[in-house]
Short mmCIF file of C-alpha atoms in Angstrom, two decimals:
data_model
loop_
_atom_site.label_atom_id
_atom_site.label_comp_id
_atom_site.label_asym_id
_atom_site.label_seq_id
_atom_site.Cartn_x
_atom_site.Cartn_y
_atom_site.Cartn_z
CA UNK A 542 6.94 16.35 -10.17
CA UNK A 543 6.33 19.11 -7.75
CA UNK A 544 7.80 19.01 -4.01
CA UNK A 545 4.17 19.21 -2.92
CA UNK A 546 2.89 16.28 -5.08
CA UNK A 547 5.95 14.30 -4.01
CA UNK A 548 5.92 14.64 -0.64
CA UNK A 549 2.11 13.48 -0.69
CA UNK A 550 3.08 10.77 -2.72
CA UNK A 551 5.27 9.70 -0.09
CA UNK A 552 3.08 10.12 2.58
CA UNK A 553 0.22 7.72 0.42
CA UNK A 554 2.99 5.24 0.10
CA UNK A 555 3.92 5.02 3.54
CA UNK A 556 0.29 4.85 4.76
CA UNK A 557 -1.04 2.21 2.62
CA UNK A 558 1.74 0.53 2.89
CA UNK A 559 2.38 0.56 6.60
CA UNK A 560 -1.44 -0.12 7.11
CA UNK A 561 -2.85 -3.59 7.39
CA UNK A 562 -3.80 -5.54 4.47
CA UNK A 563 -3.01 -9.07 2.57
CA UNK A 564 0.71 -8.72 2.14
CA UNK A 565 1.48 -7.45 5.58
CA UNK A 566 -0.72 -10.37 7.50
CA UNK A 567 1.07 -12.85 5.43
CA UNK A 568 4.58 -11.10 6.25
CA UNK A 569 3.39 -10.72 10.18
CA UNK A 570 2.48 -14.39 10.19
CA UNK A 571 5.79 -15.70 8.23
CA UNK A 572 7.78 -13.82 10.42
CA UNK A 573 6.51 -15.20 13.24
CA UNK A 574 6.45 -18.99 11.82
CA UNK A 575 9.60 -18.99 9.90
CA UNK A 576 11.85 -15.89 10.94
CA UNK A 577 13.17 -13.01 9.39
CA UNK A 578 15.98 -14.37 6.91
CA UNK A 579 13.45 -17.01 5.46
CA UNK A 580 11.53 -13.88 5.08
CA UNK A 581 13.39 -11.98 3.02
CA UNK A 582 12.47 -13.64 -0.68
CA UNK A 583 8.33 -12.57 0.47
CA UNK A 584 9.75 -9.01 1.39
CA UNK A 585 11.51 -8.54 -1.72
CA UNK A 586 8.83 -9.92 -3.95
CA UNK A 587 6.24 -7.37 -3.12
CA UNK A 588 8.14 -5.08 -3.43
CA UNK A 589 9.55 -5.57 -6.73
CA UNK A 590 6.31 -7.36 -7.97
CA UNK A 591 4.12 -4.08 -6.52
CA UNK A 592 6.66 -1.86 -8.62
CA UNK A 593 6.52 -3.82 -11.78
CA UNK A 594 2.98 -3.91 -11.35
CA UNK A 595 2.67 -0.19 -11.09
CA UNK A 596 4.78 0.64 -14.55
CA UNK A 597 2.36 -1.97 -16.54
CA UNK A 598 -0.46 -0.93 -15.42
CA UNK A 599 0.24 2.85 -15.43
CA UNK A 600 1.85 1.73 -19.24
CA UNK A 601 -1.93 0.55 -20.00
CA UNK A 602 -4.08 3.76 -18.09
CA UNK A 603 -1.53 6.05 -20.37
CA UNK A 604 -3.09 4.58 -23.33
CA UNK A 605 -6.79 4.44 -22.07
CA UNK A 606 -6.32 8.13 -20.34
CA UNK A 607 -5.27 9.47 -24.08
CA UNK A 608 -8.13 7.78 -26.09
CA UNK A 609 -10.56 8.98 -23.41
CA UNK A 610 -9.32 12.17 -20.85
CA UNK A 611 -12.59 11.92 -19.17
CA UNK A 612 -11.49 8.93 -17.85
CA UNK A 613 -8.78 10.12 -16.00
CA UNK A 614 -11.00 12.53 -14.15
CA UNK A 615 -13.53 9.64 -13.05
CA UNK A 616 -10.70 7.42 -11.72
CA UNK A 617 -9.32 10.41 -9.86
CA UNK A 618 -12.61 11.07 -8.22
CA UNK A 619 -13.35 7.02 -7.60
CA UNK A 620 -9.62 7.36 -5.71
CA UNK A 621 -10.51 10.29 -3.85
CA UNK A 622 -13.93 7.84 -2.80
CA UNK A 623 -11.87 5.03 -2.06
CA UNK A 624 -9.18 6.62 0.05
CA UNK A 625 -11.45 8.66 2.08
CA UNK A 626 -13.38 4.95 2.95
CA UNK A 627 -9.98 2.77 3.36
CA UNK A 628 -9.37 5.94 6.07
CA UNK A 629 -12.72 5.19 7.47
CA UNK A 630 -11.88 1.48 7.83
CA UNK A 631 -8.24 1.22 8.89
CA UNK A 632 -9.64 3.52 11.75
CA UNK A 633 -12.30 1.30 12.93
CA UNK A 634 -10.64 -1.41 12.43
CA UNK A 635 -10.71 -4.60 14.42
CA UNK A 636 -8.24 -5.94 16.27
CA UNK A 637 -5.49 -8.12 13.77
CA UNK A 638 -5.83 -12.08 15.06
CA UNK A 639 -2.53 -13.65 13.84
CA UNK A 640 -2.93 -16.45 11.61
CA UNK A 641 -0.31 -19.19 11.71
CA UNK A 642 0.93 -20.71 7.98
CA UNK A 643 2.22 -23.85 7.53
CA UNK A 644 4.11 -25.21 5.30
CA UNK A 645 6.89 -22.84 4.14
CA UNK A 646 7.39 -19.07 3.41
CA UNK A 647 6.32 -17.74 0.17
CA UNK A 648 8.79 -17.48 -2.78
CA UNK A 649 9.78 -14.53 -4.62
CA UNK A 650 7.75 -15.17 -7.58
CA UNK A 651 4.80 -16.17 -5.79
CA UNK A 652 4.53 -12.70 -3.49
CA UNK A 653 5.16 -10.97 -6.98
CA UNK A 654 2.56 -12.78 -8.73
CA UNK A 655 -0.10 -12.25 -5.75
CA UNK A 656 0.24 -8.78 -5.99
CA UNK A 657 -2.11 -9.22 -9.10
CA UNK A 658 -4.99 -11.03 -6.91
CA UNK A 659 -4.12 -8.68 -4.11
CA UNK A 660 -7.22 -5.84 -4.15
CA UNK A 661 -5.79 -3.30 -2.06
CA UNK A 662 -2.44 -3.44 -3.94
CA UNK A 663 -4.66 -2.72 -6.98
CA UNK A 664 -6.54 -0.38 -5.50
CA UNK A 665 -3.16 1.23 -4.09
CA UNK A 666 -1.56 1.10 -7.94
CA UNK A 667 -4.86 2.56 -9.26
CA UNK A 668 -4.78 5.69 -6.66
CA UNK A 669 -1.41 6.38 -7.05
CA UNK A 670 -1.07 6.35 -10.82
CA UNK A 671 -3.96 8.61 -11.28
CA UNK A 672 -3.52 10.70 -8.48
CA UNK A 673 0.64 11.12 -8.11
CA UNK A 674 1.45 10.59 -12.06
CA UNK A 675 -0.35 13.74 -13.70
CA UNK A 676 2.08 13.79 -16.53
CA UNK A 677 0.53 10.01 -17.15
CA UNK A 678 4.36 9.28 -18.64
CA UNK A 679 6.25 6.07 -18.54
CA UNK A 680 8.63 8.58 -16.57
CA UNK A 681 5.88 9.43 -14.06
CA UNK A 682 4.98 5.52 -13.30
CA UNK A 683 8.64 4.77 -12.87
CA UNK A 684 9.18 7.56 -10.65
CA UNK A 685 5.72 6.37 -8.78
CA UNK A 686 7.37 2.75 -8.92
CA UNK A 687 10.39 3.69 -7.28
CA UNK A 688 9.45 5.65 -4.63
CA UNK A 689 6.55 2.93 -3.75
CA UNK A 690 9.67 0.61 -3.83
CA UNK A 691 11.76 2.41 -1.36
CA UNK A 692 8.98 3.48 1.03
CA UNK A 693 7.33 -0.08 0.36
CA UNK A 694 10.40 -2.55 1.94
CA UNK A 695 10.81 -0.63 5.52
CA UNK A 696 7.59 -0.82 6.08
CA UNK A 697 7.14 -4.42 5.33
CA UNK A 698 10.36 -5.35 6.77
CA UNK A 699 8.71 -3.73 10.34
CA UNK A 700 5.85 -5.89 9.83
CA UNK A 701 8.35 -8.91 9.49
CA UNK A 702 10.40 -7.94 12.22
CA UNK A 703 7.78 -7.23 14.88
CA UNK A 704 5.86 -10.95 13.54
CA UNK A 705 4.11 -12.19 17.04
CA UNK A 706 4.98 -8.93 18.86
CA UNK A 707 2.99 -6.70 16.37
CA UNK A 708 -0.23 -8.76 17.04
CA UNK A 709 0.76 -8.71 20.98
CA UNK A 710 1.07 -4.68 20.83
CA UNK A 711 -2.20 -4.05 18.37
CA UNK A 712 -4.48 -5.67 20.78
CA UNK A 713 -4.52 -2.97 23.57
CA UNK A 714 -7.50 -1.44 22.10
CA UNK A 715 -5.45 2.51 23.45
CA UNK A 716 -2.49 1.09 21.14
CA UNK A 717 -4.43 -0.12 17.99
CA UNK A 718 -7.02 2.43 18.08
CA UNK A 719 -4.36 5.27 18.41
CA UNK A 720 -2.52 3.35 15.11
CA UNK A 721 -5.60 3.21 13.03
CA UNK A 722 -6.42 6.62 13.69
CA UNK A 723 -3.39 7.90 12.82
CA UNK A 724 -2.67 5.37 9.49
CA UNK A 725 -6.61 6.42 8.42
CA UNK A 726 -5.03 10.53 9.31
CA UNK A 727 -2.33 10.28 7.31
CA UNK A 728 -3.99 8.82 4.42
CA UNK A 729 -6.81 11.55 4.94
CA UNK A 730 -3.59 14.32 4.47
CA UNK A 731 -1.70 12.89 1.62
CA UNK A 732 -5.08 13.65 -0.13
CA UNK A 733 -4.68 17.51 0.57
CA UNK A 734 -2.37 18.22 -2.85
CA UNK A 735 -5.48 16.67 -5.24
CA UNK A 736 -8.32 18.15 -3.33
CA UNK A 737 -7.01 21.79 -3.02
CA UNK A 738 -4.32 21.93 -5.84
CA UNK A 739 -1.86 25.21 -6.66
#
């Protein structure tokens, strides 16, 4: 994989999965409600469910790309639609309410497991396979897997760690709109490598 296509790969992974969505409201909220250590099984399922998820799906698209190589143009473009509108969204974004659980944190198989209900990790998986895995390769998804993996579990972990405080800091509407704007930037540039290739 080229440096350029890599480094925008990273730069995807880190903004969509920094940015607020299903996993990271549930992780915020069990933080708060049940700690950090308790914690750790949800953390480690999405991570490793997200990266599974991304290798079997990608192991499917190969297949589907091959039979029909129009295809693979069409989802690139539909990613290209979707990003650009998540940017639009995450930056006019409303303020995150905290919403308590009760009851007690989610297991390692169920975080895995809801990462196939979960539509922005789908739409995530989808964008990154046919965007960051030209070679469409099992080699490509793994690589895709892993680095999601690794840039994935900080980024959760900080949504863990911060639980009540993050809600507390993203209400100031200087401090959440300067966030958004920068998540929905960032997203925006890891875009640059597709648009304008070579």
């Amino acid at each position: 994989m080229p440096i350029e296509l890599l480094s925008a790969l990273i730069l995807f992974a880190f903004a969509s999965s920094a940015t607020p969505g299903p996993n990271n409201l549930m992780l915020m909220a069990s933080g708060a409600n049940y700690g950090f250590t308790r914690s750790i099984p949800h953390m480690l399922g999405i991570s490793v469910g997200f990266a599974l998820m991304i290798v079997l799906v990608g192991a499917g698209l190969a297949q589907i790309f091959e039979a029909y190589p129009v295809s693979y143009t069409v989802l690139k473009a539909l990613s290209v639609l979707y990003l650009s509108y998540l940017a639009w969204k995450i930056a006019t974004a409303a303020p995150i309410r905290k919403s308590a659980e009760e009851g007690r944190p989610m297991t390692f198989l169920q975080a895995a497991a809801f990462q196939w209900v979960n539509p922005k990790a789908w739409a995530m998986a989808l964008t990154a396979l046919s965007v960051y895995a030209p070679s469409q390769t099992l080699t490509a998804f793994a690589l895709v897997a892993v680095i999601f993996a690794t840039v994935n579990l900080p980024a959760i972990t900080f949504w863990t760690v911060l639980g009540q405080q993050m809600a507390r800091i993203l209400t100031n509407p200087r401090r959440l709109t300067t966030f958004n704007w920068t998540m929905a930037g960032l997203l925006i540039a890891s875009l640059y490598p597709v648009l304008w290739p070579g």
